[in-house]
Coordinates of N, CA and C in Angstrom, one line a residue:
Chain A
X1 N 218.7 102.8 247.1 CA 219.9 102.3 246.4 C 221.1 103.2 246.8
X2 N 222.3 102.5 246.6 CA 223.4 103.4 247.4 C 223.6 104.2 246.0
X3 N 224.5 105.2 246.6 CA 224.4 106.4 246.2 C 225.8 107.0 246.7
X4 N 226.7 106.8 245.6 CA 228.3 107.8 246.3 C 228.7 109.0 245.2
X5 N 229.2 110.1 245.9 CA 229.3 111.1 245.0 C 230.9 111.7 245.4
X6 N 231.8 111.8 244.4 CA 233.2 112.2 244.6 C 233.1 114.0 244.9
X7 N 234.0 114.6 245.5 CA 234.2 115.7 246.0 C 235.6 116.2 245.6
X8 N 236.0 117.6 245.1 CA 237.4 117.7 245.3 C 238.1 119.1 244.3
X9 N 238.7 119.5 244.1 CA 239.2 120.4 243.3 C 239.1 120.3 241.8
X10 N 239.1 120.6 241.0 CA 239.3 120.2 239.6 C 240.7 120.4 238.9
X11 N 240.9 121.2 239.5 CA 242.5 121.2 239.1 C 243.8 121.7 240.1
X12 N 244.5 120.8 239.7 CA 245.4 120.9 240.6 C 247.0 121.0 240.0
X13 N 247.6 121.8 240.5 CA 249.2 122.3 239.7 C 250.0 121.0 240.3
X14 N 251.0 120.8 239.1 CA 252.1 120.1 239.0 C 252.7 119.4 240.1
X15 N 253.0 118.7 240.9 CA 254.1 118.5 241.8 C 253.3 118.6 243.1
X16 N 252.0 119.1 243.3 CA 251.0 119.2 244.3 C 250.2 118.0 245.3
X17 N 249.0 118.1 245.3 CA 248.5 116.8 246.3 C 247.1 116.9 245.8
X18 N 246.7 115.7 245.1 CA 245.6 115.7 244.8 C 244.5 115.1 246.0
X19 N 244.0 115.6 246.9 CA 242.8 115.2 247.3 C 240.8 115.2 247.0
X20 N 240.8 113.7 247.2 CA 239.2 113.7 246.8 C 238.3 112.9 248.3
X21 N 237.4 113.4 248.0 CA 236.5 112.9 249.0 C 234.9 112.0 248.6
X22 N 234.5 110.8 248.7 CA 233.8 110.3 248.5 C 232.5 110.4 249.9
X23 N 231.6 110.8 249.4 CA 230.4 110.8 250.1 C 229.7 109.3 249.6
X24 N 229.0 108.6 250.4 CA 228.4 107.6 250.6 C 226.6 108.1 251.1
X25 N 225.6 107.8 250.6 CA 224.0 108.1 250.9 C 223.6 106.9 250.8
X26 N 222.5 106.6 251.1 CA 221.5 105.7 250.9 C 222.3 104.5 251.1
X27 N 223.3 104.7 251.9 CA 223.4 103.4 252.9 C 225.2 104.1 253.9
X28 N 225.2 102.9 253.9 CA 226.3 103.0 255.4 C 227.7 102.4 255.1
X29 N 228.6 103.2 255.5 CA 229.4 102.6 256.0 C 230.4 102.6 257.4
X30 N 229.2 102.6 258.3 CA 229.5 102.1 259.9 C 228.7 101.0 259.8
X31 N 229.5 99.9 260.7 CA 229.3 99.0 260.8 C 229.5 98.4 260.0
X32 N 229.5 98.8 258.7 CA 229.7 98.0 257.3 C 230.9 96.8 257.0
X33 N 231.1 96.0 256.3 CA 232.2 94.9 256.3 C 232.7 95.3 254.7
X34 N 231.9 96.4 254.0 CA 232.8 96.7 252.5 C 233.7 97.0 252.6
X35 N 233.8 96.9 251.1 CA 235.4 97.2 250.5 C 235.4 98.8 250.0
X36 N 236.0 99.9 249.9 CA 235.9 100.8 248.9 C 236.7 101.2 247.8
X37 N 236.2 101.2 246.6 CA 237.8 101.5 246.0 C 237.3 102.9 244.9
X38 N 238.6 103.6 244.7 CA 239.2 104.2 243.7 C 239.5 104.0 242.2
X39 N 239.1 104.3 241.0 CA 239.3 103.9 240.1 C 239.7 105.0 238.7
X40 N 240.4 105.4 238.4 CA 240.5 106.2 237.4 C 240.3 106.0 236.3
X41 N 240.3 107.3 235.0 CA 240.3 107.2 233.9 C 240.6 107.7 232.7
X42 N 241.9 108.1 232.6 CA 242.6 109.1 231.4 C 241.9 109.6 230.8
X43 N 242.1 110.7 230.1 CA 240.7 111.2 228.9 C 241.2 110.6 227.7
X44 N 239.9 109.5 227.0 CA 240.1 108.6 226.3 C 240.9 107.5 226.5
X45 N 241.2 106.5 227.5 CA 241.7 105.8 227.6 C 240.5 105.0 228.5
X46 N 241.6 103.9 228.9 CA 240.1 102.2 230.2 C 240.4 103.2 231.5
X47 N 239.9 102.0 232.0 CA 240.1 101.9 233.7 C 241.3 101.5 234.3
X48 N 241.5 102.5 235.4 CA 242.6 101.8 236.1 C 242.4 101.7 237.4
X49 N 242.2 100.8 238.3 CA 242.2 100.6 239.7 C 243.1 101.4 240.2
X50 N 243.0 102.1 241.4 CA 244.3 102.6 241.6 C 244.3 102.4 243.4
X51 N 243.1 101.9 243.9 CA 243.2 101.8 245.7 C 241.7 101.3 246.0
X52 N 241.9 100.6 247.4 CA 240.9 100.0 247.6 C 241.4 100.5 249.3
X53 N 240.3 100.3 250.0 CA 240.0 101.0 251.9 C 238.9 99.7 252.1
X54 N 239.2 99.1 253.1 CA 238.4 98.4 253.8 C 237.6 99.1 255.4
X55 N 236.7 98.9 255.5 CA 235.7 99.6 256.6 C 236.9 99.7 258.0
X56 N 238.2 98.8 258.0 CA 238.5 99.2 259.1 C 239.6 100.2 258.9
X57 N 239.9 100.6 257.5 CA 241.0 101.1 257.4 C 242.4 100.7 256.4
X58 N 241.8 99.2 256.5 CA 243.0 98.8 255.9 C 243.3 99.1 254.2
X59 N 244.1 99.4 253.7 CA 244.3 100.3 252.6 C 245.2 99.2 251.9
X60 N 244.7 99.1 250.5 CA 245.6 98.4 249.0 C 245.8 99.3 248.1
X61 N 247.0 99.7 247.7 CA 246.9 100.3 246.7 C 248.0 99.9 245.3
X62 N 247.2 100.6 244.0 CA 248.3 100.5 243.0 C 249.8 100.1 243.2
X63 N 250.8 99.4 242.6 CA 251.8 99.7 243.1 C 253.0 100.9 242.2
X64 N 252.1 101.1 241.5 CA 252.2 102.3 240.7 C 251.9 103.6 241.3
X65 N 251.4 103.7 242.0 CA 251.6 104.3 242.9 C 251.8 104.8 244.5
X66 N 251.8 103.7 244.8 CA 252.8 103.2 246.1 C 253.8 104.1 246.4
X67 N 253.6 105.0 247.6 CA 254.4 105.8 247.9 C 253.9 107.5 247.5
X68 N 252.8 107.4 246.8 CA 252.1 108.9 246.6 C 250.8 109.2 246.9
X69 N 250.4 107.6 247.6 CA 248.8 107.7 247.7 C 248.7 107.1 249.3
X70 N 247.4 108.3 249.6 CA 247.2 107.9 251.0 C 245.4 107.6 251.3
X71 N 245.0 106.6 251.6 CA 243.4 106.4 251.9 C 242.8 106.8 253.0
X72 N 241.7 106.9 253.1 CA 241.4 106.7 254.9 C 239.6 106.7 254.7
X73 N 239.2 106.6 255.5 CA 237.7 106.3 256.0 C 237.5 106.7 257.1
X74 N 236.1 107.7 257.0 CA 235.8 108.5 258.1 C 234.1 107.4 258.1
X75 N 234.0 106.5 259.0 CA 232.8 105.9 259.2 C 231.6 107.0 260.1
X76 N 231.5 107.5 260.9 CA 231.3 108.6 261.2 C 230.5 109.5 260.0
X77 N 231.3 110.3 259.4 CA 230.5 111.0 258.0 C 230.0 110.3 256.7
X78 N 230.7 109.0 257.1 CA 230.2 108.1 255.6 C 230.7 108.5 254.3
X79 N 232.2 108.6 254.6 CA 233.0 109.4 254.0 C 234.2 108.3 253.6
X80 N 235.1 108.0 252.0 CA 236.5 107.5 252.3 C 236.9 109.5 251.4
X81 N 238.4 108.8 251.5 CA 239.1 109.8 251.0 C 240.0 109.6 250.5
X82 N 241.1 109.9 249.5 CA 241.9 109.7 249.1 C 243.1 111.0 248.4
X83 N 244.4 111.3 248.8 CA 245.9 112.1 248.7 C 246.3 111.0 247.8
X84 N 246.2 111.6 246.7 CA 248.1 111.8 246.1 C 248.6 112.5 246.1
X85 N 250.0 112.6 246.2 CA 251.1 113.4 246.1 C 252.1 113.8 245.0
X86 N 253.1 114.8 244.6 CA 253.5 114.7 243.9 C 253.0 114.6 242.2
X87 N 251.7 115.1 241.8 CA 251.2 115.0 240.7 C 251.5 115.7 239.9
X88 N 251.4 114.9 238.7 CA 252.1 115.1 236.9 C 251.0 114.9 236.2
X89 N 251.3 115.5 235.0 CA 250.1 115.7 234.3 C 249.3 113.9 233.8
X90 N 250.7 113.2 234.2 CA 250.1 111.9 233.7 C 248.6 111.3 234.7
X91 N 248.6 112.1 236.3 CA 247.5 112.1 237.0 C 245.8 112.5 236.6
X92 N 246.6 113.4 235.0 CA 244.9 114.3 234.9 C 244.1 112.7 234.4
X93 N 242.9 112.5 235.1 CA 241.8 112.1 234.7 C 240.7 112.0 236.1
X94 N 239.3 110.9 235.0 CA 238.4 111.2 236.1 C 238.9 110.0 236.7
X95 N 237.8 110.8 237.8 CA 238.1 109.7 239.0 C 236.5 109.0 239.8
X96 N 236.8 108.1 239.9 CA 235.7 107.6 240.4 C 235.6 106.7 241.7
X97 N 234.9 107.1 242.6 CA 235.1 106.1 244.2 C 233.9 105.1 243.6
X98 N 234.0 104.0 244.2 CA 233.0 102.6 243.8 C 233.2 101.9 245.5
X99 N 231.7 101.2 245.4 CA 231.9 100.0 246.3 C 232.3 99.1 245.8
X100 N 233.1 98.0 246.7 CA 234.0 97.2 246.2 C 233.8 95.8 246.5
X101 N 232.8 95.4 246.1 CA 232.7 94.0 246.3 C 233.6 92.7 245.1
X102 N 234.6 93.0 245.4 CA 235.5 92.5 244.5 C 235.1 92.9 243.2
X103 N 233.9 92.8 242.6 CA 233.4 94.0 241.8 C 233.4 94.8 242.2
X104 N 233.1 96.0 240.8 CA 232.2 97.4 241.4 C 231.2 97.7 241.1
X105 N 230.4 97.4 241.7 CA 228.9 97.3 242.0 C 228.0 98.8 242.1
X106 N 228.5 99.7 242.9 CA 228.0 101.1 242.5 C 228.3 102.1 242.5
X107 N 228.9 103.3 241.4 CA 230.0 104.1 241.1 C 229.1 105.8 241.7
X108 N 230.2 106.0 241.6 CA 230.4 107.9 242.0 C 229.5 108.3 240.0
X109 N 229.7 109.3 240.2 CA 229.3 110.1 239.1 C 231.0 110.1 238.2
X110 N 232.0 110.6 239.1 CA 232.9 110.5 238.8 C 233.6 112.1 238.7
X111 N 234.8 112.5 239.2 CA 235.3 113.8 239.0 C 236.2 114.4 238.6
X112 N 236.7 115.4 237.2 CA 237.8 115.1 236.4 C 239.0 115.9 236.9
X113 N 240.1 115.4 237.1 CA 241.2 116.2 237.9 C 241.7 116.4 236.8
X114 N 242.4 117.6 236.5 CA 243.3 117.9 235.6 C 244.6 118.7 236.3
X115 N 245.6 117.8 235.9 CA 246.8 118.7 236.4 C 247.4 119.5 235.4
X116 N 247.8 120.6 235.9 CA 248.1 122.1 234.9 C 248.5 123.1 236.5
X117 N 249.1 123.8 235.2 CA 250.1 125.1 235.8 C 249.2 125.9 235.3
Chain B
X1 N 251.1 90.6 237.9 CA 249.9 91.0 237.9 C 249.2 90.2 236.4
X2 N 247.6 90.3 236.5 CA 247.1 89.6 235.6 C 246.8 90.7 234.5
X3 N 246.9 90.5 233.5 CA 246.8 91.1 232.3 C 245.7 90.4 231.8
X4 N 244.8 91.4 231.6 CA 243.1 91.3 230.6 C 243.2 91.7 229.8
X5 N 242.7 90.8 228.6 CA 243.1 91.6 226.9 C 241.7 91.4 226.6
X6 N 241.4 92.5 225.8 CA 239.6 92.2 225.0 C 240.2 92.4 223.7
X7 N 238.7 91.6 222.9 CA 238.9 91.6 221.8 C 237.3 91.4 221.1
X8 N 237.1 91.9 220.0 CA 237.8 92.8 219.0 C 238.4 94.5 220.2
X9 N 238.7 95.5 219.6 CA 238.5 96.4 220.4 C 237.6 97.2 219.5
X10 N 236.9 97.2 218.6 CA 235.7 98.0 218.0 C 234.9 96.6 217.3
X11 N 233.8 96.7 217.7 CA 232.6 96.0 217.0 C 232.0 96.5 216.4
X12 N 231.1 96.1 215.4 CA 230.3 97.4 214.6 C 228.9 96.1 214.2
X13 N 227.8 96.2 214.5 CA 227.1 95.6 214.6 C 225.8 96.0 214.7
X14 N 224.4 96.0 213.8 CA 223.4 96.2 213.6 C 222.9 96.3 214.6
X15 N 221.2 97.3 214.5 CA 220.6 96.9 216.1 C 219.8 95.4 215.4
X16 N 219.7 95.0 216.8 CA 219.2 93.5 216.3 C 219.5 92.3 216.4
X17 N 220.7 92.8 215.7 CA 222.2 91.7 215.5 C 222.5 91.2 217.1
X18 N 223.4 89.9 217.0 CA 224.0 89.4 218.6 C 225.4 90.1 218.7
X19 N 225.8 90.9 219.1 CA 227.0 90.7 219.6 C 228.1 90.1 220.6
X20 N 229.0 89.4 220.4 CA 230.2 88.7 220.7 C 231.2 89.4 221.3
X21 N 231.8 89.8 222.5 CA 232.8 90.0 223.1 C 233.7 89.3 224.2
X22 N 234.7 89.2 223.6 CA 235.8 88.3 224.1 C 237.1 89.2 225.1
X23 N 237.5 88.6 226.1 CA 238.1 88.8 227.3 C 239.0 87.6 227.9
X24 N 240.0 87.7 227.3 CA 241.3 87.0 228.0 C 242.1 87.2 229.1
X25 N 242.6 86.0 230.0 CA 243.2 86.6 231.3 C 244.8 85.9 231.0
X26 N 245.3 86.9 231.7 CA 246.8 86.1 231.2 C 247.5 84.8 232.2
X27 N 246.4 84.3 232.8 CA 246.7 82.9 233.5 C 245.0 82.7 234.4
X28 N 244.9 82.0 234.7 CA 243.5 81.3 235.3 C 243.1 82.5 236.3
X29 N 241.6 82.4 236.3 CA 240.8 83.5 236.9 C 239.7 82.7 237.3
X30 N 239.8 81.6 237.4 CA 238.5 80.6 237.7 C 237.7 81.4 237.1
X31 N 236.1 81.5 237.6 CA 235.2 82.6 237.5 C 234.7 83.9 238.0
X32 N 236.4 84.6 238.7 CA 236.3 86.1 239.1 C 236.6 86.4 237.9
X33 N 235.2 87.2 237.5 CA 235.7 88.1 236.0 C 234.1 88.8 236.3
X34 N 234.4 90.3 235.9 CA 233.2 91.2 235.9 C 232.8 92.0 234.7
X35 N 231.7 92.3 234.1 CA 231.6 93.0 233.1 C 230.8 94.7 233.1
X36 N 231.5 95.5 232.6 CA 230.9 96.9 232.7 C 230.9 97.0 231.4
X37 N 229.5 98.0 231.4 CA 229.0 99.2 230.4 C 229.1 100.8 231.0
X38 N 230.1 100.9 229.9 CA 230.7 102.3 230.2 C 230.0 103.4 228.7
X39 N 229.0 104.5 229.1 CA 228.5 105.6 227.9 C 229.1 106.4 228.2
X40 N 229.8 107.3 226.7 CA 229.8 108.8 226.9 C 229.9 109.4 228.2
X41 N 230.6 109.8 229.4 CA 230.0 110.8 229.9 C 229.6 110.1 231.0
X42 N 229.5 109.0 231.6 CA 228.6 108.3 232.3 C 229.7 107.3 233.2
X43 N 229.9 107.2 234.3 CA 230.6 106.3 235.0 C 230.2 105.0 234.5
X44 N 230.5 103.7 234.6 CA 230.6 102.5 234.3 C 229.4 102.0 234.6
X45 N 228.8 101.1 234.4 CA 227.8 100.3 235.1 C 228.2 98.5 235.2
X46 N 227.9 98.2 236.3 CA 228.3 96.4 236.5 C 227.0 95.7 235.8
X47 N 227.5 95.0 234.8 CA 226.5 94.5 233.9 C 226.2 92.6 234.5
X48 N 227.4 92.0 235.1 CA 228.1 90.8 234.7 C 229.0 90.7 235.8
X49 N 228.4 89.6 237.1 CA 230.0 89.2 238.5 C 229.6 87.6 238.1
X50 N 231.0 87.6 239.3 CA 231.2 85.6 238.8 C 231.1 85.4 237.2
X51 N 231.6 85.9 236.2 CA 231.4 85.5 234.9 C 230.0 85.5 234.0
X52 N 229.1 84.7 235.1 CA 227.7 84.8 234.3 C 226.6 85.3 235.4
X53 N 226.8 85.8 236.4 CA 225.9 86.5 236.9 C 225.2 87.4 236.5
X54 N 224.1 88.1 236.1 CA 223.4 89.2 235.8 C 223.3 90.0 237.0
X55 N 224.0 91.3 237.3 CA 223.6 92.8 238.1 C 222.2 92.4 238.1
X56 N 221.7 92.9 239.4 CA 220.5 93.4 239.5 C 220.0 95.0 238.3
X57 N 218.8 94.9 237.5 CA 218.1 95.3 236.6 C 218.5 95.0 235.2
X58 N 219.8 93.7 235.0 CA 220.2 93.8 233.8 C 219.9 93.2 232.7
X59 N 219.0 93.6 231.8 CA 218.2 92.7 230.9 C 219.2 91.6 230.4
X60 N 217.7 90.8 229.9 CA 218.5 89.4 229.8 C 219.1 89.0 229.0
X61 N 219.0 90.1 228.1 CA 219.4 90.2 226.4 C 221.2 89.6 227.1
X62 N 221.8 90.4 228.0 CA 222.9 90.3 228.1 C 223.3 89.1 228.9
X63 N 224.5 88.4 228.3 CA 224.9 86.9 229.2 C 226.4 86.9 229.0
X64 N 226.8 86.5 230.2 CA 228.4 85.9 230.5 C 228.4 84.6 230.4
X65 N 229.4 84.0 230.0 CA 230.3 82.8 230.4 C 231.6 82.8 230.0
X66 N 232.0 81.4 230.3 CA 233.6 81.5 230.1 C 234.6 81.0 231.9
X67 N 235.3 80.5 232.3 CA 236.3 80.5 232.9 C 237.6 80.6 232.7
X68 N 238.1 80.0 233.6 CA 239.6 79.7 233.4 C 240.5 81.4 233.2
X69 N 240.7 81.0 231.6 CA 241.3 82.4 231.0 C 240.5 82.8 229.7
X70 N 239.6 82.4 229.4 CA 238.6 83.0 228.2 C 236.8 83.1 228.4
X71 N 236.5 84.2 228.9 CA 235.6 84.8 228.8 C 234.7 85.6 227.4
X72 N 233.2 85.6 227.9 CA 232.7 86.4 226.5 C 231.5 86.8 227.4
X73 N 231.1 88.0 226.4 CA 230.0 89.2 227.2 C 229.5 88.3 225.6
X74 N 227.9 88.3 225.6 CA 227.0 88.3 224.7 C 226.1 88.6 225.0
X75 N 225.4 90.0 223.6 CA 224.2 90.9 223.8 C 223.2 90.3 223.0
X76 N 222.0 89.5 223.0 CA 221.9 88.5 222.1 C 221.1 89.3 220.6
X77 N 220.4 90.6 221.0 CA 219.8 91.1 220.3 C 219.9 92.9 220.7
X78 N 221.1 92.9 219.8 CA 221.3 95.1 219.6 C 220.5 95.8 220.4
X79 N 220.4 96.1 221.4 CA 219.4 97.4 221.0 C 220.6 99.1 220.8
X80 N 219.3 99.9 220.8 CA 220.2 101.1 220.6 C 220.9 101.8 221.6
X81 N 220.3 101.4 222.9 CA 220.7 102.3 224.4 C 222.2 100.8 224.7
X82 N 222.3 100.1 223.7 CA 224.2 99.1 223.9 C 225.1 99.2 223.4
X83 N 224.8 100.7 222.7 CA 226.3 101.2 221.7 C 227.2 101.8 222.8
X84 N 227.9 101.0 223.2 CA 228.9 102.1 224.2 C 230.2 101.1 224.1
X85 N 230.8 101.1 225.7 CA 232.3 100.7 225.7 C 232.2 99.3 226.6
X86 N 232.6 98.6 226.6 CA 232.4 97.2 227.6 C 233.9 96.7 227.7
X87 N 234.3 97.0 229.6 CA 235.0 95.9 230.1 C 234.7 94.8 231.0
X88 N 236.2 94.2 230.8 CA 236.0 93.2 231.5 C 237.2 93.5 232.8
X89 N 236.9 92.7 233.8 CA 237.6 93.1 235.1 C 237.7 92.2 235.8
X90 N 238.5 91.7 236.3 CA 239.2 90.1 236.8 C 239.3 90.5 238.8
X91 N 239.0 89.7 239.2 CA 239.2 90.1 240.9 C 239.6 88.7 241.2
X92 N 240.4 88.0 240.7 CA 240.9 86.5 241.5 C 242.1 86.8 242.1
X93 N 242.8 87.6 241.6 CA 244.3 87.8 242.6 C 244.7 89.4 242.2
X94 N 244.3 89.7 243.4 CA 244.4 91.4 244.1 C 244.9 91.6 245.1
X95 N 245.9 92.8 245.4 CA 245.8 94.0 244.1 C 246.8 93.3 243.3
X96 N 246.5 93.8 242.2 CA 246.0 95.1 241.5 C 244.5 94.2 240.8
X97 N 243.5 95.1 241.1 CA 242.4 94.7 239.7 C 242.5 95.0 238.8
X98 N 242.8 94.2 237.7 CA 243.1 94.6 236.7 C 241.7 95.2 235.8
X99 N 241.8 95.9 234.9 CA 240.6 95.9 233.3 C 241.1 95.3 232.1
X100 N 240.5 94.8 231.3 CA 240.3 94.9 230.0 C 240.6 96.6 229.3
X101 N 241.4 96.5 228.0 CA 241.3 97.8 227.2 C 239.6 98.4 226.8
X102 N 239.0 97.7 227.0 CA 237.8 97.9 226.6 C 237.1 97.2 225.0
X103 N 236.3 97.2 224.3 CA 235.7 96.9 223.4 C 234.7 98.0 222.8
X104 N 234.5 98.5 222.2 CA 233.8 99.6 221.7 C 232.8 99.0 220.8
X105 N 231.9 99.2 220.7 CA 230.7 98.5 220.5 C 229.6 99.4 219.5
X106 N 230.0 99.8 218.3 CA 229.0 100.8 217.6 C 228.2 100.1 216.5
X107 N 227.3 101.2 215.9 CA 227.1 100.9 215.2 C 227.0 100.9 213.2
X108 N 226.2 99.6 213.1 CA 227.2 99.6 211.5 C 226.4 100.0 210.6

């Protein structure tokens, strides 16, 4: 069963660059035709989509955040990844990478970013 | 973008009992609509694609239907491991995917 696990700092100061890194196991994505996406989650609040990476690269994101987020996929490591920039405390929550079959079909554990000085 | 509204947003409901949850889209979604079970602590789980599809291992207790713009999650019999949070999530015109606020589902 696939199996992805988020990677990344837990906290990160104001105005900075949040990067995370998704590991992918128990399956592939070389060769793959998936979708991957990003999804967050305020503490106590829903879901919010915030980016999707297709196996070749091709990247959708929020338009809420358009302009502070950068995706990419390393097929090779079995890796996506995802930069934001410029982060405010409205950034702190978890985060979770999923495969993206227009659903989300099977999630990360999930990893809580909190922005703080 | 499409706006997903659930409703109630707290259920309170016996184990046993059927529960009813409702998921509106704010214009047609044919049958792209997905449903998660979100615990405490626990990343989401896909319960529910295409509106009434059942996820692979997902008892049968639980059922979708609905198109257009009005969808419903039904649990037909409580148990105790379904007290959690349940959205709904729409994939007919992306980006953005939208969620549902969620529905909270405890007990009474």
């Amino acid at each position: 069963q696939l199996q992805l696990q988020e990677s990344g700092p837990g906290l990160v100061k104001p105005s900075e660059t949040l990067s995370l890194t998704c590991t992918v196991s128990r399956g592939s994505l070389s060769g793959g035709t998936d979708y991957w996406g990003w999804i967050r989650q305020a503490p106590g609040q829903g879901l919010e989509w915030i980016g999707t990476i297709y196996y070749d690269g091709t990247a959708y994101h929020a338009a809420s955040l358009k302009g502070r987020l950068t995706m990419s996929i390393d097929r090779s490591k079995n890796q996506f990844s995802l930069k934001l920039t410029s982060v405010t405390v409205a950034d702190t929550a978890v985060y979770y990478c999923a495969r993206n079959e227009n659903w989300f079909d099977s999630w990360g554990q999930g990893t809580l970013v909190t922005v703080s000085s | 973008e499409i706006v997903m509204t659930q409703s109630p947003a707290t259920l309170s409901v016996s184990l046993g009992e059927r529960a009813t949850l409702s998921c509106r889209a704010s214009q047609s979604i044919s049958s792209d609509l997905a449903w998660y079970q979100q615990k405490p602590g626990q990343a989401p789980r896909l319960l529910i694609y295409r509106a009434s599809i059942r996820a692979t291992g997902i008892p049968a207790r639980f059922s979708g239907s609905g198109s257009g713009t009005e969808f419903t999650l039904t649990i037909s019999s409580l148990q105790s491991e379904d007290f959690a949070i349940y959205y709904c999530q729409q994939y007919s015109i992306w980006p953005p995917y939208t969620f549902g606020g969620g529905t909270k589902v405890e007990i009474k």
